[in-house]
Amino acid sequence: MNTPNKLTVMRMLITPVFLAFYLIKDIPHSALWALIIFLIASVTDAVDGRLARKYNQVTVFGKLADPVADKMLTTAALLAFMNDGLCSIWTVFIILTREFAVTSARLIASSQGVIIPANIWGKVKTVSQMVFTVAVLAMLVFKDFGIMPENVNIALISNILLGITAVLAVISGIIYLIKAKDKIDITM
């Protein structure tokens, strides 16, 4: 297994660690630990694709597993935020519906021997979701350390930021499915 694929697998394995640190509030500064782990996982996403392209190590596994690893990480954050009232169930529903639709198209394409890589809109959606997640986690860390002013409504800010991601998810999903329909046979 090449280095980019190892980084993708590492992101998959670190996701439940992130979720555990976020959810276990008895751990001192759990939000800080969750933020650090999320940042590490996010960096692996930025690095694995660059390494694969730079060293000509792009693989079918990487094309398929990288988006799955991204979805695992970002979905874990959404579920954690929803658990704490920082994310609307509708935002999670919209984003997950997009993810299931795109993944289904990818599976159909794969069964027909066609690999459809992520498009720029999907990458923008994923990056925005990761950046917004870092912002929400940072606000929680600031609150934990007493740096965040009391009148800041973290839930409102979180819902606005993740709502932007939901809009990007819809746009990227529609674009992906339109492009996919020209490459796969959906009459099977």
PDB file of C-alpha atoms in Angstrom:
ATOM      1  CA  MET A   1       0.000   0.000   0.000  1.00  0.00           C
ATOM      2  CA  ASN A   2       1.441   3.357  -1.004  1.00  0.00           C
ATOM      3  CA  THR A   3       1.768   6.376   1.302  1.00  0.00           C
ATOM      4  CA  PRO A   4      -1.285   8.293   0.006  1.00  0.00           C
ATOM      5  CA  ASN A   5      -3.485   5.226   0.582  1.00  0.00           C
ATOM      6  CA  LYS A   6      -1.989   4.733   4.057  1.00  0.00           C
ATOM      7  CA  LEU A   7      -2.937   8.333   4.875  1.00  0.00           C
ATOM      8  CA  THR A   8      -6.480   7.679   3.661  1.00  0.00           C
ATOM      9  CA  VAL A   9      -6.747   4.579   5.847  1.00  0.00           C
ATOM     10  CA  MET A  10      -5.254   6.535   8.753  1.00  0.00           C
ATOM     11  CA  ARG A  11      -8.012   9.147   8.340  1.00  0.00           C
ATOM     12  CA  MET A  12     -10.595   6.357   8.513  1.00  0.00           C
ATOM     13  CA  LEU A  13      -9.026   4.949  11.676  1.00  0.00           C
ATOM     14  CA  ILE A  14      -8.606   8.300  13.421  1.00  0.00           C
ATOM     15  CA  THR A  15     -12.248   9.300  12.865  1.00  0.00           C
ATOM     16  CA  PRO A  16     -13.693   7.263  15.766  1.00  0.00           C
ATOM     17  CA  VAL A  17     -10.866   8.573  17.971  1.00  0.00           C
ATOM     18  CA  PHE A  18     -11.938  12.132  17.120  1.00  0.00           C
ATOM     19  CA  LEU A  19     -15.560  11.280  17.873  1.00  0.00           C
ATOM     20  CA  ALA A  20     -14.677   9.635  21.191  1.00  0.00           C
ATOM     21  CA  PHE A  21     -12.651  12.631  22.367  1.00  0.00           C
ATOM     22  CA  TYR A  22     -15.451  14.971  21.364  1.00  0.00           C
ATOM     23  CA  LEU A  23     -18.196  12.976  23.060  1.00  0.00           C
ATOM     24  CA  ILE A  24     -16.431  12.039  26.302  1.00  0.00           C
ATOM     25  CA  LYS A  25     -16.830  15.286  28.211  1.00  0.00           C
ATOM     26  CA  ASP A  26     -15.070  13.860  31.300  1.00  0.00           C
ATOM     27  CA  ILE A  27     -11.736  14.154  29.489  1.00  0.00           C
ATOM     28  CA  PRO A  28     -10.180  17.499  30.455  1.00  0.00           C
ATOM     29  CA  HIS A  29     -10.355  19.866  27.476  1.00  0.00           C
ATOM     30  CA  SER A  30     -12.011  17.231  25.292  1.00  0.00           C
ATOM     31  CA  ALA A  31     -12.891  19.869  22.676  1.00  0.00           C
ATOM     32  CA  LEU A  32      -9.214  20.792  22.356  1.00  0.00           C
ATOM     33  CA  TRP A  33      -8.223  17.161  21.871  1.00  0.00           C
ATOM     34  CA  ALA A  34     -11.024  16.661  19.369  1.00  0.00           C
ATOM     35  CA  LEU A  35      -9.867  19.766  17.485  1.00  0.00           C
ATOM     36  CA  ILE A  36      -6.260  18.552  17.345  1.00  0.00           C
ATOM     37  CA  ILE A  37      -7.311  15.110  16.131  1.00  0.00           C
ATOM     38  CA  PHE A  38      -9.695  16.605  13.556  1.00  0.00           C
ATOM     39  CA  LEU A  39      -6.905  18.886  12.273  1.00  0.00           C
ATOM     40  CA  ILE A  40      -4.537  15.929  11.933  1.00  0.00           C
ATOM     41  CA  ALA A  41      -7.168  13.982  10.014  1.00  0.00           C
ATOM     42  CA  SER A  42      -7.924  16.997   7.802  1.00  0.00           C
ATOM     43  CA  VAL A  43      -4.240  17.428   6.988  1.00  0.00           C
ATOM     44  CA  THR A  44      -4.077  13.810   5.800  1.00  0.00           C
ATOM     45  CA  ASP A  45      -6.847  14.685   3.346  1.00  0.00           C
ATOM     46  CA  ALA A  46      -4.877  17.619   1.993  1.00  0.00           C
ATOM     47  CA  VAL A  47      -1.665  15.618   1.735  1.00  0.00           C
ATOM     48  CA  ASP A  48      -2.772  12.230   0.356  1.00  0.00           C
ATOM     49  CA  GLY A  49      -4.114  13.559  -2.946  1.00  0.00           C
ATOM     50  CA  ARG A  50      -1.130  15.816  -3.521  1.00  0.00           C
ATOM     51  CA  LEU A  51       1.303  12.972  -2.873  1.00  0.00           C
ATOM     52  CA  ALA A  52      -0.634  10.594  -5.126  1.00  0.00           C
ATOM     53  CA  ARG A  53      -0.566  13.061  -8.034  1.00  0.00           C
ATOM     54  CA  LYS A  54       3.014  14.254  -7.465  1.00  0.00           C
ATOM     55  CA  TYR A  55       4.493  10.754  -7.333  1.00  0.00           C
ATOM     56  CA  ASN A  56       2.099   9.185  -9.838  1.00  0.00           C
ATOM     57  CA  GLN A  57       0.563   6.954  -7.153  1.00  0.00           C
ATOM     58  CA  VAL A  58      -3.087   7.527  -8.007  1.00  0.00           C
ATOM     59  CA  THR A  59      -4.926   4.227  -7.505  1.00  0.00           C
ATOM     60  CA  VAL A  60      -8.476   2.972  -7.879  1.00  0.00           C
ATOM     61  CA  PHE A  61      -8.458   2.321  -4.123  1.00  0.00           C
ATOM     62  CA  GLY A  62      -7.462   5.929  -3.472  1.00  0.00           C
ATOM     63  CA  LYS A  63     -10.081   7.332  -5.837  1.00  0.00           C
ATOM     64  CA  LEU A  64     -12.798   5.353  -4.082  1.00  0.00           C
ATOM     65  CA  ALA A  65     -11.542   5.292  -0.474  1.00  0.00           C
ATOM     66  CA  ASP A  66     -10.493   8.946  -0.171  1.00  0.00           C
ATOM     67  CA  PRO A  67     -14.050  10.302  -0.509  1.00  0.00           C
ATOM     68  CA  VAL A  68     -15.292   7.607   1.895  1.00  0.00           C
ATOM     69  CA  ALA A  69     -12.679   8.645   4.474  1.00  0.00           C
ATOM     70  CA  ASP A  70     -13.752  12.281   4.039  1.00  0.00           C
ATOM     71  CA  LYS A  71     -17.396  11.337   4.524  1.00  0.00           C
ATOM     72  CA  MET A  72     -16.573   9.342   7.647  1.00  0.00           C
ATOM     73  CA  LEU A  73     -14.708  12.257   9.221  1.00  0.00           C
ATOM     74  CA  THR A  74     -17.148  14.991   8.292  1.00  0.00           C
ATOM     75  CA  THR A  75     -20.202  12.889   9.173  1.00  0.00           C
ATOM     76  CA  ALA A  76     -18.714  12.096  12.585  1.00  0.00           C
ATOM     77  CA  ALA A  77     -18.374  15.832  13.216  1.00  0.00           C
ATOM     78  CA  LEU A  78     -21.941  16.515  12.060  1.00  0.00           C
ATOM     79  CA  LEU A  79     -23.321  13.803  14.310  1.00  0.00           C
ATOM     80  CA  ALA A  80     -21.280  15.064  17.256  1.00  0.00           C
ATOM     81  CA  PHE A  81     -22.528  18.612  16.703  1.00  0.00           C
ATOM     82  CA  MET A  82     -26.104  17.406  16.284  1.00  0.00           C
ATOM     83  CA  ASN A  83     -25.762  15.504  19.560  1.00  0.00           C
ATOM     84  CA  ASP A  84     -24.888  18.770  21.304  1.00  0.00           C
ATOM     85  CA  GLY A  85     -27.510  20.909  19.537  1.00  0.00           C
ATOM     86  CA  LEU A  86     -24.921  22.653  17.375  1.00  0.00           C
ATOM     87  CA  CYS A  87     -26.207  21.328  14.067  1.00  0.00           C
ATOM     88  CA  SER A  88     -29.707  21.004  12.695  1.00  0.00           C
ATOM     89  CA  ILE A  89     -30.951  17.539  11.850  1.00  0.00           C
ATOM     90  CA  TRP A  90     -32.006  18.986   8.478  1.00  0.00           C
ATOM     91  CA  THR A  91     -28.436  20.019   7.710  1.00  0.00           C
ATOM     92  CA  VAL A  92     -27.258  16.500   8.494  1.00  0.00           C
ATOM     93  CA  PHE A  93     -30.084  15.022   6.417  1.00  0.00           C
ATOM     94  CA  ILE A  94     -29.303  17.199   3.380  1.00  0.00           C
ATOM     95  CA  ILE A  95     -25.589  16.476   3.512  1.00  0.00           C
ATOM     96  CA  LEU A  96     -26.055  12.729   4.079  1.00  0.00           C
ATOM     97  CA  THR A  97     -28.635  12.491   1.277  1.00  0.00           C
ATOM     98  CA  ARG A  98     -26.094  14.058  -1.067  1.00  0.00           C
ATOM     99  CA  GLU A  99     -23.400  11.681   0.157  1.00  0.00           C
ATOM    100  CA  PHE A 100     -25.603   8.607  -0.348  1.00  0.00           C
ATOM    101  CA  ALA A 101     -26.645   9.762  -3.835  1.00  0.00           C
ATOM    102  CA  VAL A 102     -23.067  10.417  -4.951  1.00  0.00           C
ATOM    103  CA  THR A 103     -21.785   7.202  -3.377  1.00  0.00           C
ATOM    104  CA  SER A 104     -24.559   5.250  -5.112  1.00  0.00           C
ATOM    105  CA  ALA A 105     -23.586   6.761  -8.455  1.00  0.00           C
ATOM    106  CA  ARG A 106     -19.948   5.890  -7.755  1.00  0.00           C
ATOM    107  CA  LEU A 107     -20.886   2.275  -6.956  1.00  0.00           C
ATOM    108  CA  ILE A 108     -22.963   1.954 -10.125  1.00  0.00           C
ATOM    109  CA  ALA A 109     -20.119   3.415 -12.156  1.00  0.00           C
ATOM    110  CA  SER A 110     -17.591   1.139 -10.476  1.00  0.00           C
ATOM    111  CA  SER A 111     -19.727  -1.922 -11.235  1.00  0.00           C
ATOM    112  CA  GLN A 112     -19.599  -0.858 -14.881  1.00  0.00           C
ATOM    113  CA  GLY A 113     -15.824  -0.397 -14.815  1.00  0.00           C
ATOM    114  CA  VAL A 114     -16.014   3.399 -14.696  1.00  0.00           C
ATOM    115  CA  ILE A 115     -14.283   5.441 -12.010  1.00  0.00           C
ATOM    116  CA  ILE A 116     -15.725   8.907 -11.492  1.00  0.00           C
ATOM    117  CA  PRO A 117     -13.371  10.990  -9.362  1.00  0.00           C
ATOM    118  CA  ALA A 118     -14.547  13.796  -7.118  1.00  0.00           C
ATOM    119  CA  ASN A 119     -15.116  17.097  -8.896  1.00  0.00           C
ATOM    120  CA  ILE A 120     -13.995  20.521  -7.746  1.00  0.00           C
ATOM    121  CA  TRP A 121     -17.421  21.283  -6.229  1.00  0.00           C
ATOM    122  CA  GLY A 122     -17.262  18.188  -4.065  1.00  0.00           C
ATOM    123  CA  LYS A 123     -13.812  19.208  -2.918  1.00  0.00           C
ATOM    124  CA  VAL A 124     -15.031  22.730  -2.138  1.00  0.00           C
ATOM    125  CA  LYS A 125     -17.899  21.220  -0.125  1.00  0.00           C
ATOM    126  CA  THR A 126     -15.539  18.951   1.808  1.00  0.00           C
ATOM    127  CA  VAL A 127     -13.022  21.731   2.491  1.00  0.00           C
ATOM    128  CA  SER A 128     -15.780  24.090   3.632  1.00  0.00           C
ATOM    129  CA  GLN A 129     -17.178  21.403   5.907  1.00  0.00           C
ATOM    130  CA  MET A 130     -13.747  20.786   7.406  1.00  0.00           C
ATOM    131  CA  VAL A 131     -13.010  24.503   7.830  1.00  0.00           C
ATOM    132  CA  PHE A 132     -16.409  25.141   9.411  1.00  0.00           C
ATOM    133  CA  THR A 133     -15.936  22.138  11.698  1.00  0.00           C
ATOM    134  CA  VAL A 134     -12.568  23.506  12.812  1.00  0.00           C
ATOM    135  CA  ALA A 135     -14.205  26.901  13.436  1.00  0.00           C
ATOM    136  CA  VAL A 136     -16.950  25.361  15.583  1.00  0.00           C
ATOM    137  CA  LEU A 137     -14.449  23.222  17.490  1.00  0.00           C
ATOM    138  CA  ALA A 138     -12.253  26.293  18.022  1.00  0.00           C
ATOM    139  CA  MET A 139     -15.215  28.196  19.456  1.00  0.00           C
ATOM    140  CA  LEU A 140     -15.852  25.303  21.842  1.00  0.00           C
ATOM    141  CA  VAL A 141     -12.192  25.331  22.874  1.00  0.00           C
ATOM    142  CA  PHE A 142     -12.337  29.106  23.431  1.00  0.00           C
ATOM    143  CA  LYS A 143     -15.484  28.624  25.528  1.00  0.00           C
ATOM    144  CA  ASP A 144     -13.785  25.849  27.520  1.00  0.00           C
ATOM    145  CA  PHE A 145     -10.828  28.124  28.289  1.00  0.00           C
ATOM    146  CA  GLY A 146     -13.056  31.106  29.097  1.00  0.00           C
ATOM    147  CA  ILE A 147     -11.888  33.077  26.057  1.00  0.00           C
ATOM    148  CA  MET A 148     -15.265  33.084  24.253  1.00  0.00           C
ATOM    149  CA  PRO A 149     -17.582  35.923  25.297  1.00  0.00           C
ATOM    150  CA  GLU A 150     -20.727  34.605  26.988  1.00  0.00           C
ATOM    151  CA  ASN A 151     -23.070  36.350  24.539  1.00  0.00           C
ATOM    152  CA  VAL A 152     -21.719  34.458  21.494  1.00  0.00           C
ATOM    153  CA  ASN A 153     -24.315  31.990  20.277  1.00  0.00           C
ATOM    154  CA  ILE A 154     -22.139  29.074  19.132  1.00  0.00           C
ATOM    155  CA  ALA A 155     -25.158  27.016  18.038  1.00  0.00           C
ATOM    156  CA  LEU A 156     -26.393  29.809  15.752  1.00  0.00           C
ATOM    157  CA  ILE A 157     -22.959  30.348  14.211  1.00  0.00           C
ATOM    158  CA  SER A 158     -22.500  26.586  13.797  1.00  0.00           C
ATOM    159  CA  ASN A 159     -25.868  26.204  12.087  1.00  0.00           C
ATOM    160  CA  ILE A 160     -25.127  29.088   9.701  1.00  0.00           C
ATOM    161  CA  LEU A 161     -21.684  27.731   8.779  1.00  0.00           C
ATOM    162  CA  LEU A 162     -22.891  24.171   8.336  1.00  0.00           C
ATOM    163  CA  GLY A 163     -25.940  25.455   6.433  1.00  0.00           C
ATOM    164  CA  ILE A 164     -23.519  26.922   3.893  1.00  0.00           C
ATOM    165  CA  THR A 165     -21.963  23.473   3.621  1.00  0.00           C
ATOM    166  CA  ALA A 166     -25.412  21.972   3.031  1.00  0.00           C
ATOM    167  CA  VAL A 167     -25.983  24.386   0.134  1.00  0.00           C
ATOM    168  CA  LEU A 168     -22.586  23.464  -1.315  1.00  0.00           C
ATOM    169  CA  ALA A 169     -23.467  19.782  -0.827  1.00  0.00           C
ATOM    170  CA  VAL A 170     -26.628  20.176  -2.900  1.00  0.00           C
ATOM    171  CA  ILE A 171     -24.814  22.087  -5.659  1.00  0.00           C
ATOM    172  CA  SER A 172     -21.899  19.636  -5.800  1.00  0.00           C
ATOM    173  CA  GLY A 173     -24.237  16.634  -5.686  1.00  0.00           C
ATOM    174  CA  ILE A 174     -26.362  17.892  -8.561  1.00  0.00           C
ATOM    175  CA  ILE A 175     -23.278  18.645 -10.676  1.00  0.00           C
ATOM    176  CA  TYR A 176     -21.780  15.230  -9.873  1.00  0.00           C
ATOM    177  CA  LEU A 177     -24.980  13.355 -10.743  1.00  0.00           C
ATOM    178  CA  ILE A 178     -25.414  15.281 -14.010  1.00  0.00           C
ATOM    179  CA  LYS A 179     -21.852  14.388 -15.033  1.00  0.00           C
ATOM    180  CA  ALA A 180     -22.270  10.787 -13.853  1.00  0.00           C
ATOM    181  CA  LYS A 181     -25.409  10.181 -15.918  1.00  0.00           C
ATOM    182  CA  ASP A 182     -23.362  10.676 -19.104  1.00  0.00           C
ATOM    183  CA  LYS A 183     -20.773   8.095 -18.031  1.00  0.00           C
ATOM    184  CA  ILE A 184     -22.887   5.269 -16.637  1.00  0.00           C
ATOM    185  CA  ASP A 185     -25.796   3.174 -17.801  1.00  0.00           C
ATOM    186  CA  ILE A 186     -28.624   3.721 -15.311  1.00  0.00           C
ATOM    187  CA  THR A 187     -31.102   1.483 -17.168  1.00  0.00           C
ATOM    188  CA  MET A 188     -29.612  -1.722 -15.783  1.00  0.00           C
TER     189      MET A 188
END
